Amino acid sequence: MRARYVALGAVVMLLSGCVRSENHTVMVDHGFHETIRQIVVYGSPDQSHMRWIRGGYDQAMRQDFAQCGISLTLMRHEDGDEIDRLQQTIEIVRPDVLLMMAPVNAPRDNTMFDVHGEYKLTLFSVKEHRFVWRGRQKLSAIYEPGADLGARFARTLFNRLAGDGLLGAGCHPSP
């Protein structure tokens, strides 16, 4: 009898998957009009424990920002020398802005079947030495066949920044 319930649960999970990535703006500096050509992104939704979403996230981030002529350098929270590494990267790359991503809460389950996490996002102008945007992004997923959680997270983030007008007048959210 128990095997039937397990099998039924597996079928329901396969047929009723749901993936959501939501982002809302907490603060935007409408006086920020700097042209962005280079971004260092410090942090990622995988935060080293959900490595299986990295490929889709990395590819979508590079692809979406490239369509606006913006180059990315992606860094993750993984090493003990993070501050030194970040400082060296900023000195070498000389980005216009630094996009920092930090988990507000750890994902409740770090399997590919059930993921729930929330992240605090901050965009800092390196040239002007000030914060120009703050937001929060949630990633919620119950297994959906073929869903690319990393790409959805990246696209949601890109669309919010483009929609808030931070990526330039010619840069628009992706469909």
mmCIF file with all atom_site columns, C-alpha atoms in Angstrom:
data_model
loop_
_atom_site.group_PDB
_atom_site.id
_atom_site.type_symbol
_atom_site.label_atom_id
_atom_site.label_alt_id
_atom_site.label_comp_id
_atom_site.label_asym_id
_atom_site.label_entity_id
_atom_site.label_seq_id
_atom_site.pdbx_PDB_ins_code
_atom_site.Cartn_x
_atom_site.Cartn_y
_atom_site.Cartn_z
_atom_site.occupancy
_atom_site.B_iso_or_equiv
_atom_site.pdbx_formal_charge
_atom_site.auth_seq_id
_atom_site.auth_comp_id
_atom_site.auth_asym_id
_atom_site.auth_atom_id
_atom_site.pdbx_PDB_model_num
ATOM 1   C CA . MET A 1 1   ? 0.000  0.000  0.000   1.00 0.00 ? 1   MET A CA 1
ATOM 2   C CA . ARG A 1 2   ? 2.799  2.418  0.877   1.00 0.00 ? 2   ARG A CA 1
ATOM 3   C CA . ALA A 1 3   ? 4.481  1.759  -2.484  1.00 0.00 ? 3   ALA A CA 1
ATOM 4   C CA . ARG A 1 4   ? 1.305  2.931  -4.249  1.00 0.00 ? 4   ARG A CA 1
ATOM 5   C CA . TYR A 1 5   ? 1.368  6.245  -2.370  1.00 0.00 ? 5   TYR A CA 1
ATOM 6   C CA . VAL A 1 6   ? 5.042  6.756  -3.162  1.00 0.00 ? 6   VAL A CA 1
ATOM 7   C CA . ALA A 1 7   ? 4.450  5.996  -6.849  1.00 0.00 ? 7   ALA A CA 1
ATOM 8   C CA . LEU A 1 8   ? 1.391  8.264  -6.930  1.00 0.00 ? 8   LEU A CA 1
ATOM 9   C CA . GLY A 1 9   ? 3.395  11.054 -5.271  1.00 0.00 ? 9   GLY A CA 1
ATOM 10  C CA . ALA A 1 10  ? 6.185  10.706 -7.846  1.00 0.00 ? 10  ALA A CA 1
ATOM 11  C CA . VAL A 1 11  ? 3.715  10.890 -10.752 1.00 0.00 ? 11  VAL A CA 1
ATOM 12  C CA . VAL A 1 12  ? 1.980  13.947 -9.268  1.00 0.00 ? 12  VAL A CA 1
ATOM 13  C CA . MET A 1 13  ? 5.334  15.659 -8.753  1.00 0.00 ? 13  MET A CA 1
ATOM 14  C CA . LEU A 1 14  ? 6.369  15.014 -12.357 1.00 0.00 ? 14  LEU A CA 1
ATOM 15  C CA . LEU A 1 15  ? 3.089  16.306 -13.742 1.00 0.00 ? 15  LEU A CA 1
ATOM 16  C CA . SER A 1 16  ? 2.611  19.325 -11.520 1.00 0.00 ? 16  SER A CA 1
ATOM 17  C CA . GLY A 1 17  ? 5.962  21.043 -11.290 1.00 0.00 ? 17  GLY A CA 1
ATOM 18  C CA . CYS A 1 18  ? 6.199  24.725 -10.600 1.00 0.00 ? 18  CYS A CA 1
ATOM 19  C CA . VAL A 1 19  ? 9.171  27.064 -10.917 1.00 0.00 ? 19  VAL A CA 1
ATOM 20  C CA . ARG A 1 20  ? 9.001  30.712 -9.912  1.00 0.00 ? 20  ARG A CA 1
ATOM 21  C CA . SER A 1 21  ? 11.582 33.426 -9.674  1.00 0.00 ? 21  SER A CA 1
ATOM 22  C CA . GLU A 1 22  ? 10.312 36.768 -8.433  1.00 0.00 ? 22  GLU A CA 1
ATOM 23  C CA . ASN A 1 23  ? 12.179 40.009 -7.925  1.00 0.00 ? 23  ASN A CA 1
ATOM 24  C CA . HIS A 1 24  ? 11.064 43.264 -6.405  1.00 0.00 ? 24  HIS A CA 1
ATOM 25  C CA . THR A 1 25  ? 12.877 46.559 -6.143  1.00 0.00 ? 25  THR A CA 1
ATOM 26  C CA . VAL A 1 26  ? 13.529 47.881 -2.675  1.00 0.00 ? 26  VAL A CA 1
ATOM 27  C CA . MET A 1 27  ? 15.330 51.067 -3.757  1.00 0.00 ? 27  MET A CA 1
ATOM 28  C CA . VAL A 1 28  ? 16.377 52.601 -7.064  1.00 0.00 ? 28  VAL A CA 1
ATOM 29  C CA . ASP A 1 29  ? 18.386 55.794 -7.496  1.00 0.00 ? 29  ASP A CA 1
ATOM 30  C CA . HIS A 1 30  ? 16.754 57.499 -10.470 1.00 0.00 ? 30  HIS A CA 1
ATOM 31  C CA . GLY A 1 31  ? 19.650 59.970 -10.564 1.00 0.00 ? 31  GLY A CA 1
ATOM 32  C CA . PHE A 1 32  ? 22.014 57.198 -11.669 1.00 0.00 ? 32  PHE A CA 1
ATOM 33  C CA . HIS A 1 33  ? 22.717 57.578 -15.399 1.00 0.00 ? 33  HIS A CA 1
ATOM 34  C CA . GLU A 1 34  ? 26.145 55.998 -15.719 1.00 0.00 ? 34  GLU A CA 1
ATOM 35  C CA . THR A 1 35  ? 26.770 53.894 -18.817 1.00 0.00 ? 35  THR A CA 1
ATOM 36  C CA . ILE A 1 36  ? 27.413 50.326 -17.720 1.00 0.00 ? 36  ILE A CA 1
ATOM 37  C CA . ARG A 1 37  ? 29.804 48.281 -19.849 1.00 0.00 ? 37  ARG A CA 1
ATOM 38  C CA . GLN A 1 38  ? 31.341 45.996 -17.211 1.00 0.00 ? 38  GLN A CA 1
ATOM 39  C CA . ILE A 1 39  ? 29.745 44.371 -14.158 1.00 0.00 ? 39  ILE A CA 1
ATOM 40  C CA . VAL A 1 40  ? 31.329 42.209 -11.499 1.00 0.00 ? 40  VAL A CA 1
ATOM 41  C CA . VAL A 1 41  ? 28.660 39.937 -10.024 1.00 0.00 ? 41  VAL A CA 1
ATOM 42  C CA . TYR A 1 42  ? 29.668 38.789 -6.552  1.00 0.00 ? 42  TYR A CA 1
ATOM 43  C CA . GLY A 1 43  ? 27.581 35.857 -5.398  1.00 0.00 ? 43  GLY A CA 1
ATOM 44  C CA . SER A 1 44  ? 25.148 33.575 -7.180  1.00 0.00 ? 44  SER A CA 1
ATOM 45  C CA . PRO A 1 45  ? 21.936 31.735 -6.354  1.00 0.00 ? 45  PRO A CA 1
ATOM 46  C CA . ASP A 1 46  ? 23.771 28.412 -6.032  1.00 0.00 ? 46  ASP A CA 1
ATOM 47  C CA . GLN A 1 47  ? 26.049 29.698 -3.225  1.00 0.00 ? 47  GLN A CA 1
ATOM 48  C CA . SER A 1 48  ? 28.216 26.586 -3.713  1.00 0.00 ? 48  SER A CA 1
ATOM 49  C CA . HIS A 1 49  ? 25.600 24.079 -2.503  1.00 0.00 ? 49  HIS A CA 1
ATOM 50  C CA . MET A 1 50  ? 23.345 23.978 -5.580  1.00 0.00 ? 50  MET A CA 1
ATOM 51  C CA . ARG A 1 51  ? 26.017 23.555 -8.224  1.00 0.00 ? 51  ARG A CA 1
ATOM 52  C CA . TRP A 1 52  ? 23.557 21.923 -10.615 1.00 0.00 ? 52  TRP A CA 1
ATOM 53  C CA . ILE A 1 53  ? 22.001 25.328 -11.500 1.00 0.00 ? 53  ILE A CA 1
ATOM 54  C CA . ARG A 1 54  ? 25.332 27.000 -12.369 1.00 0.00 ? 54  ARG A CA 1
ATOM 55  C CA . GLY A 1 55  ? 25.472 26.246 -16.083 1.00 0.00 ? 55  GLY A CA 1
ATOM 56  C CA . GLY A 1 56  ? 22.084 27.720 -16.880 1.00 0.00 ? 56  GLY A CA 1
ATOM 57  C CA . TYR A 1 57  ? 22.628 30.692 -14.574 1.00 0.00 ? 57  TYR A CA 1
ATOM 58  C CA . ASP A 1 58  ? 26.071 31.555 -15.965 1.00 0.00 ? 58  ASP A CA 1
ATOM 59  C CA . GLN A 1 59  ? 24.978 31.200 -19.593 1.00 0.00 ? 59  GLN A CA 1
ATOM 60  C CA . ALA A 1 60  ? 21.765 33.232 -19.186 1.00 0.00 ? 60  ALA A CA 1
ATOM 61  C CA . MET A 1 61  ? 23.529 36.007 -17.258 1.00 0.00 ? 61  MET A CA 1
ATOM 62  C CA . ARG A 1 62  ? 26.199 36.390 -19.933 1.00 0.00 ? 62  ARG A CA 1
ATOM 63  C CA . GLN A 1 63  ? 23.705 36.143 -22.795 1.00 0.00 ? 63  GLN A CA 1
ATOM 64  C CA . ASP A 1 64  ? 21.162 38.607 -21.389 1.00 0.00 ? 64  ASP A CA 1
ATOM 65  C CA . PHE A 1 65  ? 23.680 41.265 -20.396 1.00 0.00 ? 65  PHE A CA 1
ATOM 66  C CA . ALA A 1 66  ? 25.660 40.842 -23.642 1.00 0.00 ? 66  ALA A CA 1
ATOM 67  C CA . GLN A 1 67  ? 22.589 41.837 -25.660 1.00 0.00 ? 67  GLN A CA 1
ATOM 68  C CA . CYS A 1 68  ? 22.978 45.255 -23.996 1.00 0.00 ? 68  CYS A CA 1
ATOM 69  C CA . GLY A 1 69  ? 26.734 45.409 -24.620 1.00 0.00 ? 69  GLY A CA 1
ATOM 70  C CA . ILE A 1 70  ? 27.587 44.622 -20.991 1.00 0.00 ? 70  ILE A CA 1
ATOM 71  C CA . SER A 1 71  ? 30.383 42.213 -20.029 1.00 0.00 ? 71  SER A CA 1
ATOM 72  C CA . LEU A 1 72  ? 30.180 40.167 -16.837 1.00 0.00 ? 72  LEU A CA 1
ATOM 73  C CA . THR A 1 73  ? 32.704 38.754 -14.428 1.00 0.00 ? 73  THR A CA 1
ATOM 74  C CA . LEU A 1 74  ? 31.009 36.164 -12.200 1.00 0.00 ? 74  LEU A CA 1
ATOM 75  C CA . MET A 1 75  ? 32.381 35.406 -8.731  1.00 0.00 ? 75  MET A CA 1
ATOM 76  C CA . ARG A 1 76  ? 30.981 33.033 -6.119  1.00 0.00 ? 76  ARG A CA 1
ATOM 77  C CA . HIS A 1 77  ? 31.146 32.910 -2.334  1.00 0.00 ? 77  HIS A CA 1
ATOM 78  C CA . GLU A 1 78  ? 33.424 29.896 -1.973  1.00 0.00 ? 78  GLU A CA 1
ATOM 79  C CA . ASP A 1 79  ? 36.869 30.765 -0.736  1.00 0.00 ? 79  ASP A CA 1
ATOM 80  C CA . GLY A 1 80  ? 38.169 32.037 2.589   1.00 0.00 ? 80  GLY A CA 1
ATOM 81  C CA . ASP A 1 81  ? 40.002 34.864 0.814   1.00 0.00 ? 81  ASP A CA 1
ATOM 82  C CA . GLU A 1 82  ? 36.842 36.360 -0.684  1.00 0.00 ? 82  GLU A CA 1
ATOM 83  C CA . ILE A 1 83  ? 37.489 40.007 0.211   1.00 0.00 ? 83  ILE A CA 1
ATOM 84  C CA . ASP A 1 84  ? 41.036 39.897 -1.175  1.00 0.00 ? 84  ASP A CA 1
ATOM 85  C CA . ARG A 1 85  ? 39.828 38.116 -4.296  1.00 0.00 ? 85  ARG A CA 1
ATOM 86  C CA . LEU A 1 86  ? 37.016 40.615 -4.809  1.00 0.00 ? 86  LEU A CA 1
ATOM 87  C CA . GLN A 1 87  ? 39.327 43.577 -4.345  1.00 0.00 ? 87  GLN A CA 1
ATOM 88  C CA . GLN A 1 88  ? 41.848 42.132 -6.822  1.00 0.00 ? 88  GLN A CA 1
ATOM 89  C CA . THR A 1 89  ? 39.086 41.470 -9.357  1.00 0.00 ? 89  THR A CA 1
ATOM 90  C CA . ILE A 1 90  ? 37.799 45.042 -9.067  1.00 0.00 ? 90  ILE A CA 1
ATOM 91  C CA . GLU A 1 91  ? 41.336 46.393 -9.575  1.00 0.00 ? 91  GLU A CA 1
ATOM 92  C CA . ILE A 1 92  ? 41.942 44.189 -12.622 1.00 0.00 ? 92  ILE A CA 1
ATOM 93  C CA . VAL A 1 93  ? 38.507 44.355 -14.293 1.00 0.00 ? 93  VAL A CA 1
ATOM 94  C CA . ARG A 1 94  ? 37.681 47.973 -13.365 1.00 0.00 ? 94  ARG A CA 1
ATOM 95  C CA . PRO A 1 95  ? 33.901 47.454 -13.471 1.00 0.00 ? 95  PRO A CA 1
ATOM 96  C CA . ASP A 1 96  ? 31.386 50.263 -13.665 1.00 0.00 ? 96  ASP A CA 1
ATOM 97  C CA . VAL A 1 97  ? 29.212 48.552 -11.061 1.00 0.00 ? 97  VAL A CA 1
ATOM 98  C CA . LEU A 1 98  ? 29.372 45.718 -8.581  1.00 0.00 ? 98  LEU A CA 1
ATOM 99  C CA . LEU A 1 99  ? 26.278 43.545 -8.204  1.00 0.00 ? 99  LEU A CA 1
ATOM 100 C CA . MET A 1 100 ? 26.341 41.771 -4.844  1.00 0.00 ? 100 MET A CA 1
ATOM 101 C CA . MET A 1 101 ? 24.086 38.841 -4.069  1.00 0.00 ? 101 MET A CA 1
ATOM 102 C CA . ALA A 1 102 ? 23.670 37.379 -0.579  1.00 0.00 ? 102 ALA A CA 1
ATOM 103 C CA . PRO A 1 103 ? 21.193 34.805 0.715   1.00 0.00 ? 103 PRO A CA 1
ATOM 104 C CA . VAL A 1 104 ? 18.578 36.180 3.108   1.00 0.00 ? 104 VAL A CA 1
ATOM 105 C CA . ASN A 1 105 ? 17.669 32.653 4.043   1.00 0.00 ? 105 ASN A CA 1
ATOM 106 C CA . ALA A 1 106 ? 19.279 29.418 3.018   1.00 0.00 ? 106 ALA A CA 1
ATOM 107 C CA . PRO A 1 107 ? 17.244 27.266 0.679   1.00 0.00 ? 107 PRO A CA 1
ATOM 108 C CA . ARG A 1 108 ? 14.994 25.033 2.749   1.00 0.00 ? 108 ARG A CA 1
ATOM 109 C CA . ASP A 1 109 ? 15.903 22.090 0.583   1.00 0.00 ? 109 ASP A CA 1
ATOM 110 C CA . ASN A 1 110 ? 18.879 22.051 -1.727  1.00 0.00 ? 110 ASN A CA 1
ATOM 111 C CA . THR A 1 111 ? 17.737 19.199 -3.921  1.00 0.00 ? 111 THR A CA 1
ATOM 112 C CA . MET A 1 112 ? 16.597 19.629 -7.494  1.00 0.00 ? 112 MET A CA 1
ATOM 113 C CA . PHE A 1 113 ? 13.072 18.632 -6.448  1.00 0.00 ? 113 PHE A CA 1
ATOM 114 C CA . ASP A 1 114 ? 12.240 21.348 -3.930  1.00 0.00 ? 114 ASP A CA 1
ATOM 115 C CA . VAL A 1 115 ? 14.151 24.637 -3.680  1.00 0.00 ? 115 VAL A CA 1
ATOM 116 C CA . HIS A 1 116 ? 13.092 27.783 -1.834  1.00 0.00 ? 116 HIS A CA 1
ATOM 117 C CA . GLY A 1 117 ? 15.520 30.639 -1.309  1.00 0.00 ? 117 GLY A CA 1
ATOM 118 C CA . GLU A 1 118 ? 15.549 34.402 -1.015  1.00 0.00 ? 118 GLU A CA 1
ATOM 119 C CA . TYR A 1 119 ? 18.421 36.693 -1.915  1.00 0.00 ? 119 TYR A CA 1
ATOM 120 C CA . LYS A 1 120 ? 19.308 40.304 -1.198  1.00 0.00 ? 120 LYS A CA 1
ATOM 121 C CA . LEU A 1 121 ? 20.716 42.100 -4.240  1.00 0.00 ? 121 LEU A CA 1
ATOM 122 C CA . THR A 1 122 ? 22.677 45.348 -4.216  1.00 0.00 ? 122 THR A CA 1
ATOM 123 C CA . LEU A 1 123 ? 24.072 47.318 -7.144  1.00 0.00 ? 123 LEU A CA 1
ATOM 124 C CA . PHE A 1 124 ? 27.000 49.556 -6.193  1.00 0.00 ? 124 PHE A CA 1
ATOM 125 C CA . SER A 1 125 ? 28.530 52.176 -8.489  1.00 0.00 ? 125 SER A CA 1
ATOM 126 C CA . VAL A 1 126 ? 32.291 51.716 -8.256  1.00 0.00 ? 126 VAL A CA 1
ATOM 127 C CA . LYS A 1 127 ? 32.978 55.086 -9.888  1.00 0.00 ? 127 LYS A CA 1
ATOM 128 C CA . GLU A 1 128 ? 30.516 57.072 -7.763  1.00 0.00 ? 128 GLU A CA 1
ATOM 129 C CA . HIS A 1 129 ? 31.069 55.031 -4.572  1.00 0.00 ? 129 HIS A CA 1
ATOM 130 C CA . ARG A 1 130 ? 27.376 54.678 -3.793  1.00 0.00 ? 130 ARG A CA 1
ATOM 131 C CA . PHE A 1 131 ? 24.545 52.195 -3.840  1.00 0.00 ? 131 PHE A CA 1
ATOM 132 C CA . VAL A 1 132 ? 22.217 52.792 -6.784  1.00 0.00 ? 132 VAL A CA 1
ATOM 133 C CA . TRP A 1 133 ? 19.784 49.884 -6.496  1.00 0.00 ? 133 TRP A CA 1
ATOM 134 C CA . ARG A 1 134 ? 18.606 47.330 -3.970  1.00 0.00 ? 134 ARG A CA 1
ATOM 135 C CA . GLY A 1 135 ? 16.253 44.445 -4.492  1.00 0.00 ? 135 GLY A CA 1
ATOM 136 C CA . ARG A 1 136 ? 15.143 41.055 -3.253  1.00 0.00 ? 136 ARG A CA 1
ATOM 137 C CA . GLN A 1 137 ? 14.705 37.961 -5.325  1.00 0.00 ? 137 GLN A CA 1
ATOM 138 C CA . LYS A 1 138 ? 13.003 34.697 -4.498  1.00 0.00 ? 138 LYS A CA 1
ATOM 139 C CA . LEU A 1 139 ? 13.568 31.368 -6.166  1.00 0.00 ? 139 LEU A CA 1
ATOM 140 C CA . SER A 1 140 ? 10.852 28.798 -5.553  1.00 0.00 ? 140 SER A CA 1
ATOM 141 C CA . ALA A 1 141 ? 10.727 25.508 -7.335  1.00 0.00 ? 141 ALA A CA 1
ATOM 142 C CA . ILE A 1 142 ? 9.000  22.211 -7.064  1.00 0.00 ? 142 ILE A CA 1
ATOM 143 C CA . TYR A 1 143 ? 10.380 19.890 -9.693  1.00 0.00 ? 143 TYR A CA 1
ATOM 144 C CA . GLU A 1 144 ? 9.371  20.757 -13.234 1.00 0.00 ? 144 GLU A CA 1
ATOM 145 C CA . PRO A 1 145 ? 10.788 18.561 -16.011 1.00 0.00 ? 145 PRO A CA 1
ATOM 146 C CA . GLY A 1 146 ? 13.146 20.524 -18.240 1.00 0.00 ? 146 GLY A CA 1
ATOM 147 C CA . ALA A 1 147 ? 13.071 23.658 -16.074 1.00 0.00 ? 147 ALA A CA 1
ATOM 148 C CA . ASP A 1 148 ? 16.342 25.524 -15.824 1.00 0.00 ? 148 ASP A CA 1
ATOM 149 C CA . LEU A 1 149 ? 16.264 27.177 -12.409 1.00 0.00 ? 149 LEU A CA 1
ATOM 150 C CA . GLY A 1 150 ? 19.553 28.984 -12.926 1.00 0.00 ? 150 GLY A CA 1
ATOM 151 C CA . ALA A 1 151 ? 18.430 30.530 -16.215 1.00 0.00 ? 151 ALA A CA 1
ATOM 152 C CA . ARG A 1 152 ? 15.092 31.605 -14.730 1.00 0.00 ? 152 ARG A CA 1
ATOM 153 C CA . PHE A 1 153 ? 16.831 33.252 -11.798 1.00 0.00 ? 153 PHE A CA 1
ATOM 154 C CA . ALA A 1 154 ? 19.257 35.060 -14.120 1.00 0.00 ? 154 ALA A CA 1
ATOM 155 C CA . ARG A 1 155 ? 16.519 36.219 -16.493 1.00 0.00 ? 155 ARG A CA 1
ATOM 156 C CA . THR A 1 156 ? 14.357 37.521 -13.653 1.00 0.00 ? 156 THR A CA 1
ATOM 157 C CA . LEU A 1 157 ? 17.291 39.505 -12.282 1.00 0.00 ? 157 LEU A CA 1
ATOM 158 C CA . PHE A 1 158 ? 18.205 40.917 -15.698 1.00 0.00 ? 158 PHE A CA 1
ATOM 159 C CA . ASN A 1 159 ? 14.596 41.877 -16.427 1.00 0.00 ? 159 ASN A CA 1
ATOM 160 C CA . ARG A 1 160 ? 14.289 43.740 -13.132 1.00 0.00 ? 160 ARG A CA 1
ATOM 161 C CA . LEU A 1 161 ? 17.505 45.730 -13.673 1.00 0.00 ? 161 LEU A CA 1
ATOM 162 C CA . ALA A 1 162 ? 16.540 46.521 -17.278 1.00 0.00 ? 162 ALA A CA 1
ATOM 163 C CA . GLY A 1 163 ? 12.973 47.369 -16.272 1.00 0.00 ? 163 GLY A CA 1
ATOM 164 C CA . ASP A 1 164 ? 14.217 49.754 -13.581 1.00 0.00 ? 164 ASP A CA 1
ATOM 165 C CA . GLY A 1 165 ? 16.265 51.558 -16.252 1.00 0.00 ? 165 GLY A CA 1
ATOM 166 C CA . LEU A 1 166 ? 19.685 50.774 -14.795 1.00 0.00 ? 166 LEU A CA 1
ATOM 167 C CA . LEU A 1 167 ? 21.184 49.082 -17.854 1.00 0.00 ? 167 LEU A CA 1
ATOM 168 C CA . GLY A 1 168 ? 20.735 51.934 -20.328 1.00 0.00 ? 168 GLY A CA 1
ATOM 169 C CA . ALA A 1 169 ? 17.956 53.333 -22.487 1.00 0.00 ? 169 ALA A CA 1
ATOM 170 C CA . GLY A 1 170 ? 18.430 50.740 -25.233 1.00 0.00 ? 170 GLY A CA 1
ATOM 171 C CA . CYS A 1 171 ? 18.341 47.776 -22.874 1.00 0.00 ? 171 CYS A CA 1
ATOM 172 C CA . HIS A 1 172 ? 14.917 46.190 -22.398 1.00 0.00 ? 172 HIS A CA 1
ATOM 173 C CA . PRO A 1 173 ? 13.640 43.191 -20.438 1.00 0.00 ? 173 PRO A CA 1
ATOM 174 C CA . SER A 1 174 ? 13.691 39.821 -22.194 1.00 0.00 ? 174 SER A CA 1
ATOM 175 C CA . PRO A 1 175 ? 10.425 38.058 -22.981 1.00 0.00 ? 175 PRO A CA 1
#
